[in-house]
Short mmCIF file of N, CA and C in Angstrom, two decimals:
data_model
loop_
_atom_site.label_atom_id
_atom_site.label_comp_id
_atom_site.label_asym_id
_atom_site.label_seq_id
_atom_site.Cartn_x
_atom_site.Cartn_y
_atom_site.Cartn_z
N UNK A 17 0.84 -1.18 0.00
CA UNK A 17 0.00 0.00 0.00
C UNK A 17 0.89 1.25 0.00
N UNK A 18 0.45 2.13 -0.48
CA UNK A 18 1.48 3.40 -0.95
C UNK A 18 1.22 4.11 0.16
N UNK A 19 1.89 5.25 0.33
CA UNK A 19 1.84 5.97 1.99
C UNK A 19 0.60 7.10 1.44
N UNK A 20 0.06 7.68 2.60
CA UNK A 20 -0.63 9.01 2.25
C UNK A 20 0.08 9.92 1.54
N UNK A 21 -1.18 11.11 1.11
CA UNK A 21 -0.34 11.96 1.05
C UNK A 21 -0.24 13.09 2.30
N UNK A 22 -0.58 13.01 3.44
CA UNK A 22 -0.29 13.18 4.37
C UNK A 22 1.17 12.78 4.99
N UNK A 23 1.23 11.11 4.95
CA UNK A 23 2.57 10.78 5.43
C UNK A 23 3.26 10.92 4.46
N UNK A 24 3.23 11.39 2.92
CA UNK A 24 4.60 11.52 2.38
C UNK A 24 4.76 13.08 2.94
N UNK A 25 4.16 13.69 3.10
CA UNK A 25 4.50 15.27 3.51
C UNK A 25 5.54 15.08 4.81
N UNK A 26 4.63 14.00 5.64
CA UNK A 26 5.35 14.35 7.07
C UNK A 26 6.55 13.54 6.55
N UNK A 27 6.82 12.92 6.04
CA UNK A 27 8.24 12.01 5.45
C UNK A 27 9.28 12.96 4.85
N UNK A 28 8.56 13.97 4.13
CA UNK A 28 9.64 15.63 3.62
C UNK A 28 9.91 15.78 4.70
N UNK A 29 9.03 16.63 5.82
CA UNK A 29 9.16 16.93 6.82
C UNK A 29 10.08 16.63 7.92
N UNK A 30 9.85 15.34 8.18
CA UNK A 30 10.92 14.73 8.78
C UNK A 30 12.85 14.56 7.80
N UNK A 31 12.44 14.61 6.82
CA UNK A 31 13.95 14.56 6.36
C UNK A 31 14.46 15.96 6.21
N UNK A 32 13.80 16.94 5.93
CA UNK A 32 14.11 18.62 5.78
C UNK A 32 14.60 18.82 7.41
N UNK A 33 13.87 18.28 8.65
CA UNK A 33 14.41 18.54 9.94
C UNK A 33 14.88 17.69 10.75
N UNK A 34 15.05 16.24 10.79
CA UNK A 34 15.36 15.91 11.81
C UNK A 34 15.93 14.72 11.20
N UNK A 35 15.42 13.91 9.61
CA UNK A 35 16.66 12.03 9.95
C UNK A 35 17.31 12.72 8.60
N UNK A 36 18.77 12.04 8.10
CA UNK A 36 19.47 12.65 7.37
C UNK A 36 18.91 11.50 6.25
N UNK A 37 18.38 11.94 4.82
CA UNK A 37 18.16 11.28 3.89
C UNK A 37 19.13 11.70 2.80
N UNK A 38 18.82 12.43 1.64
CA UNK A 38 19.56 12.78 0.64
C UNK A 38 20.56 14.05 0.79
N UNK A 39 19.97 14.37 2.15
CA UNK A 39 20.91 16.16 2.34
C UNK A 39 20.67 16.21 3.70
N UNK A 40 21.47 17.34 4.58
CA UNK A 40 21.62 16.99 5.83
C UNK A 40 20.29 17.97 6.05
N UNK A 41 19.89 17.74 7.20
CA UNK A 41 18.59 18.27 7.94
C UNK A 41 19.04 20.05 8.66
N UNK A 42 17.64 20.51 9.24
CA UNK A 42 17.94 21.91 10.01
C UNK A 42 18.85 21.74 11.23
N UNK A 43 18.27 20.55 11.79
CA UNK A 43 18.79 19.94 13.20
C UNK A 43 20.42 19.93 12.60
N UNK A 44 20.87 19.22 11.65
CA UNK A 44 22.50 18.81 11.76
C UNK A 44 22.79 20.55 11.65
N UNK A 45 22.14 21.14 10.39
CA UNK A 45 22.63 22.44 10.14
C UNK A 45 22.85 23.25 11.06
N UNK A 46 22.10 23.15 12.15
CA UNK A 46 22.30 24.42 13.47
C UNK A 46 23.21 23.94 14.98
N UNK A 47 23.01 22.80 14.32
CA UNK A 47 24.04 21.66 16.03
C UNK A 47 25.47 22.76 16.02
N UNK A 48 25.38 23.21 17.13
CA UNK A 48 26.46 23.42 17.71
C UNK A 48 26.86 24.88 17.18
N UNK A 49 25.82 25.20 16.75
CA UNK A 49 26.44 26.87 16.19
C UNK A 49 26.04 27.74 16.87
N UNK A 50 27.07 28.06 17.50
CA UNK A 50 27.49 29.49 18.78
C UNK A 50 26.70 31.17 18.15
N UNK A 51 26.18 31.78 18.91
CA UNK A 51 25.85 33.44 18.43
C UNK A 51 27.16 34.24 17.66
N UNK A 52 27.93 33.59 17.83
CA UNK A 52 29.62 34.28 17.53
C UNK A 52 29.06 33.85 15.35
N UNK A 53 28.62 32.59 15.67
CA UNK A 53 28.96 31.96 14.09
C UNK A 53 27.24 32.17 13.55
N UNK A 54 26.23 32.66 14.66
CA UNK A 54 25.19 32.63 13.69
C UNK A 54 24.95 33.90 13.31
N UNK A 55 25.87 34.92 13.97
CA UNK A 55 25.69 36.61 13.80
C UNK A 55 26.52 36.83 12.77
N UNK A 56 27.24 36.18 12.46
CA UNK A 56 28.64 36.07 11.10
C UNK A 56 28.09 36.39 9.62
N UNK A 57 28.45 37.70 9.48
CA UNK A 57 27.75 38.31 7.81
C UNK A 57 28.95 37.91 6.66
N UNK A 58 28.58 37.17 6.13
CA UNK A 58 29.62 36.64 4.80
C UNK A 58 29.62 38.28 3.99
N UNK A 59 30.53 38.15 2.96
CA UNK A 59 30.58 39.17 2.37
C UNK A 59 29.29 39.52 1.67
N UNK A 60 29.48 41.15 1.19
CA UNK A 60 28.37 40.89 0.56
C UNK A 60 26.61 41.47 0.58
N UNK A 61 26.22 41.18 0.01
CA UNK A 61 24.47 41.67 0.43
C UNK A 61 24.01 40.06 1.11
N UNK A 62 24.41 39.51 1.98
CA UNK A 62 24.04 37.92 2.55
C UNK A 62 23.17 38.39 3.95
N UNK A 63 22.80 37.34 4.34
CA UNK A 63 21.89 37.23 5.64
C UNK A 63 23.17 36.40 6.37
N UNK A 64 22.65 36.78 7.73
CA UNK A 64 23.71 35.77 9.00
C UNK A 64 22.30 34.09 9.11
N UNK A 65 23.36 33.71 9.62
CA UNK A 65 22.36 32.05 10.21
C UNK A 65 21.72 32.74 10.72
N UNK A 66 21.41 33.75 11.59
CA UNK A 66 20.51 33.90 12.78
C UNK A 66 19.54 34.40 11.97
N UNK A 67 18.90 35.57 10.82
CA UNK A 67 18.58 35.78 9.63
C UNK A 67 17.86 34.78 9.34
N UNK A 68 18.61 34.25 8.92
CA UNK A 68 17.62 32.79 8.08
C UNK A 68 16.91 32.41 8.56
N UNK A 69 17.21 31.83 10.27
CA UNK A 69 16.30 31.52 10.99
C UNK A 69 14.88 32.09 11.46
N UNK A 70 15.24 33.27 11.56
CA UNK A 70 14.79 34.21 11.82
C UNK A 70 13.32 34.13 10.99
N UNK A 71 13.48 34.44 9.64
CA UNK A 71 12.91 34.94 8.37
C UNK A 71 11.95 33.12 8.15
N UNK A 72 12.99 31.85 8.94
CA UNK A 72 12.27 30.46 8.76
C UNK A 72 11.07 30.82 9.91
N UNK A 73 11.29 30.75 10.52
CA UNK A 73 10.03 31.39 12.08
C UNK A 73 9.30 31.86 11.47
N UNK A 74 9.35 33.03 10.87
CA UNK A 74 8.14 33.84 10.69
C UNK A 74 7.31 33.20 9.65
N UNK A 75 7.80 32.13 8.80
CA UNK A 75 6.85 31.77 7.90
C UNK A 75 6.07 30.12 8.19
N UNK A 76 7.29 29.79 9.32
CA UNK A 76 7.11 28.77 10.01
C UNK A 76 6.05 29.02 10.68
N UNK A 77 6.10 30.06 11.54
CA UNK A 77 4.21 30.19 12.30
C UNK A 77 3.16 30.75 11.46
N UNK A 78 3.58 31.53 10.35
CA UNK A 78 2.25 31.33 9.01
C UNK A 78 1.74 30.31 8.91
N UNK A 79 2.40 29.27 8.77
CA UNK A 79 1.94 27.94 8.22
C UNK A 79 1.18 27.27 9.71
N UNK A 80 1.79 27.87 10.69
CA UNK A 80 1.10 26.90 12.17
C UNK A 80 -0.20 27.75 12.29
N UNK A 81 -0.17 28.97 12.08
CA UNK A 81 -1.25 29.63 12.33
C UNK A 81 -2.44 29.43 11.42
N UNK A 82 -1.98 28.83 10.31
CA UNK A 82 -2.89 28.19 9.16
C UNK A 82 -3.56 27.05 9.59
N UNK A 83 -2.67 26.51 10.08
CA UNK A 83 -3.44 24.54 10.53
C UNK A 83 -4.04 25.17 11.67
N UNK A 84 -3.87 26.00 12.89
CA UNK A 84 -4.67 26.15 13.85
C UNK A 84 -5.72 27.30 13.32
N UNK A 85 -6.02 27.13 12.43
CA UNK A 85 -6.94 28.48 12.14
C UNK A 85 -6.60 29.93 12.88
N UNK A 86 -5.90 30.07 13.13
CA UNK A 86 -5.50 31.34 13.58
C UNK A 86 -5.22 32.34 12.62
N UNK A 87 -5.59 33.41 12.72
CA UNK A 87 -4.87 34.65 11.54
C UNK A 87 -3.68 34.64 11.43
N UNK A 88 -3.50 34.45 10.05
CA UNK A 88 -1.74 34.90 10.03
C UNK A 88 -1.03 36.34 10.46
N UNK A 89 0.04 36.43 10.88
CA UNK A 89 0.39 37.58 11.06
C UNK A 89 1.16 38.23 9.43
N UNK A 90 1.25 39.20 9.44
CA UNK A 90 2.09 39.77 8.20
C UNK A 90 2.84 40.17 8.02
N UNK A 91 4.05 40.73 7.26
CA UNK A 91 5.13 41.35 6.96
C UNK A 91 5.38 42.38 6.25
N UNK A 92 5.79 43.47 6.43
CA UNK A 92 5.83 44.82 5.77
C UNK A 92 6.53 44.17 4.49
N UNK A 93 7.04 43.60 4.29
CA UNK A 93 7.79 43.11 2.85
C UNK A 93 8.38 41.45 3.39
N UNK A 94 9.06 40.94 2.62
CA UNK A 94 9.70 39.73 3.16
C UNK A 94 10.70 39.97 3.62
N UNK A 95 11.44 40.95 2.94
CA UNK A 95 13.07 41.31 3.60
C UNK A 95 13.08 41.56 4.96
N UNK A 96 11.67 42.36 5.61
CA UNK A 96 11.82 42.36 7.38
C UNK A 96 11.47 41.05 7.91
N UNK A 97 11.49 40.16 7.23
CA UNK A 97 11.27 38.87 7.90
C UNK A 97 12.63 38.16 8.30
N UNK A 98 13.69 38.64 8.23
CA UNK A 98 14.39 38.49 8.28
C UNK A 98 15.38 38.88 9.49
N UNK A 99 14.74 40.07 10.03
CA UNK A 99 15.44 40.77 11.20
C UNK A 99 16.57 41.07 11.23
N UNK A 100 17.23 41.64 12.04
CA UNK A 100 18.46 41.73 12.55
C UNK A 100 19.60 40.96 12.70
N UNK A 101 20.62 41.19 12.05
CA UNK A 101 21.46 40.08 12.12
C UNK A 101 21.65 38.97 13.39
N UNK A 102 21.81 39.61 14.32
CA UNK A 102 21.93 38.93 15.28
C UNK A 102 23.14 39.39 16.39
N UNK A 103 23.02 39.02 17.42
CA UNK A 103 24.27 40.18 18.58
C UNK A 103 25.48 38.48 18.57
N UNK A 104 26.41 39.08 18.38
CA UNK A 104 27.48 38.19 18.60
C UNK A 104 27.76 37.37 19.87
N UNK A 105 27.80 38.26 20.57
CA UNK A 105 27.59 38.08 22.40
C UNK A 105 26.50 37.19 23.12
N UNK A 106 25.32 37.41 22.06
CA UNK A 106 23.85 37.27 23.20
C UNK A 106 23.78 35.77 22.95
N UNK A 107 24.47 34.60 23.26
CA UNK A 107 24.01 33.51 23.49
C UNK A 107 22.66 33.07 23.43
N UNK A 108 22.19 33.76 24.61
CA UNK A 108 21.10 33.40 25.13
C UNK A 108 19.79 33.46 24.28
N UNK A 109 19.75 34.93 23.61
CA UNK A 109 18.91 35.28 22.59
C UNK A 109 19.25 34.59 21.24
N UNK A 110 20.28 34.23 20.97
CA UNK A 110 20.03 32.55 19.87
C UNK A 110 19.89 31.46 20.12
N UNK A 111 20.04 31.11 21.52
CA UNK A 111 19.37 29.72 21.62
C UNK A 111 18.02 29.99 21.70
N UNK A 112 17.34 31.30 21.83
CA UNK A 112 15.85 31.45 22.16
C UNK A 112 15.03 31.36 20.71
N UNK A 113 16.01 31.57 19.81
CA UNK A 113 15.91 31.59 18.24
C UNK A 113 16.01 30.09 17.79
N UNK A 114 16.56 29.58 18.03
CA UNK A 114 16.94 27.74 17.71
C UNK A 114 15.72 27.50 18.50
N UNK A 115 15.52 27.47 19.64
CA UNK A 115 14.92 26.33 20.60
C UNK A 115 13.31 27.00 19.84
N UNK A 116 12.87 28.40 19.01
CA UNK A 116 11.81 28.67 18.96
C UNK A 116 11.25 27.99 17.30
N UNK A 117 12.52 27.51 16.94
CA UNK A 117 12.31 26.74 15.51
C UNK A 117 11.94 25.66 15.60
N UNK A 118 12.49 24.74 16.39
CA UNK A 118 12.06 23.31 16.96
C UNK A 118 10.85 23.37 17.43
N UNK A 119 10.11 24.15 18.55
CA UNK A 119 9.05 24.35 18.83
C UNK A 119 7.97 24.52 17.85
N UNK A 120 8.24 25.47 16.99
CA UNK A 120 6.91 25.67 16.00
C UNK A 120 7.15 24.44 14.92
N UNK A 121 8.11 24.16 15.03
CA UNK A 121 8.10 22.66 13.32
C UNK A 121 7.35 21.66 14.06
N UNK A 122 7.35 21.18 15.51
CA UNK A 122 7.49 19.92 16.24
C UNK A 122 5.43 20.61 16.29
N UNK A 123 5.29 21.69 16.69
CA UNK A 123 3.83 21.94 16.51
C UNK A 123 3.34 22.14 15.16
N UNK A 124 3.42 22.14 14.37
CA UNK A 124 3.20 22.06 12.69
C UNK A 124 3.11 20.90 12.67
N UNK A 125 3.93 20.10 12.87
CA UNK A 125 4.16 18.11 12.58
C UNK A 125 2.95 17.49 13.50
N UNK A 126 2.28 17.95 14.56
CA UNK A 126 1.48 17.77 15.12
C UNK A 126 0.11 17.98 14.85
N UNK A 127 0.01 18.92 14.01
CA UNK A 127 -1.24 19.94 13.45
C UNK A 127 -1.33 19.10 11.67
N UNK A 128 -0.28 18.55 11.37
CA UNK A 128 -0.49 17.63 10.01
C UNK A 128 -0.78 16.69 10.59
N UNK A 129 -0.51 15.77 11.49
CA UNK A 129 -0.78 14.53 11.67
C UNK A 129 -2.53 14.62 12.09
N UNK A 130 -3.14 15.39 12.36
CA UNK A 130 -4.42 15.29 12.64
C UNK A 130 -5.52 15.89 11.24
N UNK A 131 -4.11 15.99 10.38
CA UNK A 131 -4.84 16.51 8.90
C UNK A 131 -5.41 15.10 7.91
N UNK A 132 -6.09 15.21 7.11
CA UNK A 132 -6.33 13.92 6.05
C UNK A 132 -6.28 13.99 5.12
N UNK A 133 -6.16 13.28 4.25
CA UNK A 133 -5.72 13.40 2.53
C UNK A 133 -6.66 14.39 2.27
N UNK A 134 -7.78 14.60 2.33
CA UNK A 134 -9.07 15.64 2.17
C UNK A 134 -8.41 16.65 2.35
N UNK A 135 -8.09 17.32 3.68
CA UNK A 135 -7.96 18.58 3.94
C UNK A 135 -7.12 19.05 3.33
N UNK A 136 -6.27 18.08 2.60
CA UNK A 136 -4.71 19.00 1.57
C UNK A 136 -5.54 19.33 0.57
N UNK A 137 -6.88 19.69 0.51
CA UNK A 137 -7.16 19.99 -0.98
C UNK A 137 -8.38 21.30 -0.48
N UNK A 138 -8.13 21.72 0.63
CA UNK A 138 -8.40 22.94 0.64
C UNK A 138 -7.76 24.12 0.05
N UNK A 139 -9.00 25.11 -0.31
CA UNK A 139 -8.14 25.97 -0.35
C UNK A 139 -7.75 27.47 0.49
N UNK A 140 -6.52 27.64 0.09
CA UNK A 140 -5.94 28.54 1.43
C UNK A 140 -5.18 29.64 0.05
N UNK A 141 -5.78 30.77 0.17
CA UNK A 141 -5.40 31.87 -0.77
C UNK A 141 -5.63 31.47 -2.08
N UNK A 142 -4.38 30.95 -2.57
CA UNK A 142 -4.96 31.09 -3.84
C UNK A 142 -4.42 29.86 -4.55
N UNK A 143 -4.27 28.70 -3.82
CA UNK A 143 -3.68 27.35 -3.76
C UNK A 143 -4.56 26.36 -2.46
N UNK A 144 -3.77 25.26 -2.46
CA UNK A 144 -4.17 24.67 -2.16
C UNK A 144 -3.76 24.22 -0.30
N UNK A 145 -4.16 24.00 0.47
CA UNK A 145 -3.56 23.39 2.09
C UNK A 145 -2.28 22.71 1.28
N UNK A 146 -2.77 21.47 0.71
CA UNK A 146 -0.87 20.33 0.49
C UNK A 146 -0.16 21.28 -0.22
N UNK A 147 0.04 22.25 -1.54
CA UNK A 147 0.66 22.97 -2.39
C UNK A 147 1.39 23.65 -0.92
N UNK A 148 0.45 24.26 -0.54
CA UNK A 148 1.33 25.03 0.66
C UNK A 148 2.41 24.42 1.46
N UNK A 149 1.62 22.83 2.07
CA UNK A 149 3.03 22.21 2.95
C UNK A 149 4.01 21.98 2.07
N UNK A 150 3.66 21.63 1.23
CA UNK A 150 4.69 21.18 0.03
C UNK A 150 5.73 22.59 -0.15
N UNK A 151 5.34 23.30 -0.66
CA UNK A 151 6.44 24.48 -0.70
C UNK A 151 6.82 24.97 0.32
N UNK A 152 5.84 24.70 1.99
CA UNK A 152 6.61 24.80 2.87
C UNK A 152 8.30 24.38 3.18
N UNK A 153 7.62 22.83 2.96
CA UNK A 153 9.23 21.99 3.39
C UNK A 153 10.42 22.36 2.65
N UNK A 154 10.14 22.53 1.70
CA UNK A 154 10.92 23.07 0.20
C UNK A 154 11.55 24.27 0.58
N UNK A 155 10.80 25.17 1.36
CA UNK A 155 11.47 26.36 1.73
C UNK A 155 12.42 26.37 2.61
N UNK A 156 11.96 25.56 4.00
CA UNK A 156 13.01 25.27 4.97
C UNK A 156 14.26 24.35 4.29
N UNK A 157 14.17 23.84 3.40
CA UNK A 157 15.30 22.63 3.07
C UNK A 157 16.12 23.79 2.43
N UNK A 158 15.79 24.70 1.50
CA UNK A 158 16.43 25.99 0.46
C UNK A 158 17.16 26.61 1.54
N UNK A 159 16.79 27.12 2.90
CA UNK A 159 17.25 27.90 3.58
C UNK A 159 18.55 27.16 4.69
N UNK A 160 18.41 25.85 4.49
CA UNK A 160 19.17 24.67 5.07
C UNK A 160 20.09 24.81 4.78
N UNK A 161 20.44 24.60 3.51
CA UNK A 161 21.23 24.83 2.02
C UNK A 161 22.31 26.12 2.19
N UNK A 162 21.62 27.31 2.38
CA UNK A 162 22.22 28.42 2.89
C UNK A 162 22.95 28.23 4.00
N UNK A 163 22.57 27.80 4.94
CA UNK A 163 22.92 27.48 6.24
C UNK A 163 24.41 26.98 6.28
N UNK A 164 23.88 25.85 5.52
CA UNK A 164 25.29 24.78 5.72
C UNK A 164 26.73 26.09 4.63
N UNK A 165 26.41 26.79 3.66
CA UNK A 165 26.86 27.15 2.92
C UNK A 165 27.89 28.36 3.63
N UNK A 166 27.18 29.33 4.41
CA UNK A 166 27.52 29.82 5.52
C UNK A 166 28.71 29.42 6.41
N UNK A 167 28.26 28.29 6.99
CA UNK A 167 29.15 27.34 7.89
C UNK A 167 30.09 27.52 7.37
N UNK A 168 30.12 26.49 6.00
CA UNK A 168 31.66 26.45 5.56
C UNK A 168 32.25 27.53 4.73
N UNK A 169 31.58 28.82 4.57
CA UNK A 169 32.32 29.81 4.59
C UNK A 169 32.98 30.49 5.71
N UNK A 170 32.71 30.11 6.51
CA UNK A 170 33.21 30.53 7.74
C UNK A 170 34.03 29.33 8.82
N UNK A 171 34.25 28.38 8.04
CA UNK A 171 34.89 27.30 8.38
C UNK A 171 34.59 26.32 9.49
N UNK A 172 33.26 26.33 9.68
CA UNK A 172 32.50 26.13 11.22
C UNK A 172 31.91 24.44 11.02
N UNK A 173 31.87 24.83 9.16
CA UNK A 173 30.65 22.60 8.65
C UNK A 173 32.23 22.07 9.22
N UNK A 174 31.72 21.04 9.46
CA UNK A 174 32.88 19.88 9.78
C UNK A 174 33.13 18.75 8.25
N UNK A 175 34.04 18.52 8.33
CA UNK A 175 34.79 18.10 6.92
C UNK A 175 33.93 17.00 6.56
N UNK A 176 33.59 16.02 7.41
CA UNK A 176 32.73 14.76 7.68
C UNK A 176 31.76 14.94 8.77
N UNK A 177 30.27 14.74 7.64
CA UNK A 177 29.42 15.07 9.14
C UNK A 177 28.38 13.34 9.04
N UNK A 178 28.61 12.74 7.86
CA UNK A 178 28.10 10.96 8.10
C UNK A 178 29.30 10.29 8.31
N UNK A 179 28.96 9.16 9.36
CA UNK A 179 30.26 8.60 9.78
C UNK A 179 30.67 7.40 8.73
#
């Protein structure tokens, strides 16, 4: 029997954040990266890790605020979705940034699993509920991508990260 299309979503889902399939996940991408390396502006017109994250949140709780019926919130443009680079120093205020990414994906993954092949065929603007998760995951994996890209511009990816 072929999987849903529910569980193939949560199957993106799960490989974009948390088991390593064809490309490494958000989880490997952010392990161990200090405010020193997520405030780090590559040359350039670039975003810092903390940025990315940043700009992933805000579209990350679009999408939660969608499955809970809640109003979305909005953005003066996309570029302020992005915020502030980030303080080099403030530890504390990037792990509040990491630990707030895990939180809203791990509640999103929760809010699909009570979804059904049906409900991906609502519509939500001007598409569809699944079109949406679908370019959801797609988005976080694109911004992954950046992530890791970052790292090893700044010499931080580790040479070997599958054993």
């Amino acid at each position: 029997m072929s999987p849903s299309r529910i569980q193939t979503l949560l199957s993106q889902l799960d490989a974009i954040w948390y088991h390593d399939e064809w490309f490494t996940t958000v989880t490997r991408a952010l392990d161990g990266v200090t405010s020193v390396e997520a405030a780090w502006k590559p040359a350039g017109d670039s975003n810092t890790i903390w940025q990315l994250v940043n700009h992933m949140n805000f579209y990350n709780e679009q999408i939660l605020q969608q499955l809970t019926n809640q109003p979305p919130h909005q953005a003066i443009n996309n570029t302020s979705t992005f915020g502030s680079p980030g303080e080099a120093g403030n530890e504390d205020g990037w792990q509040e940034v990491k630990e707030r990414a895990f939180s809203i994906t791990a509640e999103i993954r929760k809010a699909m699993e009570s979804l059904s092949d049906s409900d991906l065929d609502t519509q939500v603007n001007e598409t569809t509920l699944g079109h949406t998760l679908s370019s959801w995951v797609m988005h976080d994996g694109f911004h992954t991508g950046q992530i890791v890209l970052i790292r090893k511009l700044q010499g931080s990816w580790p040479a070997t990260i599958w054993p």
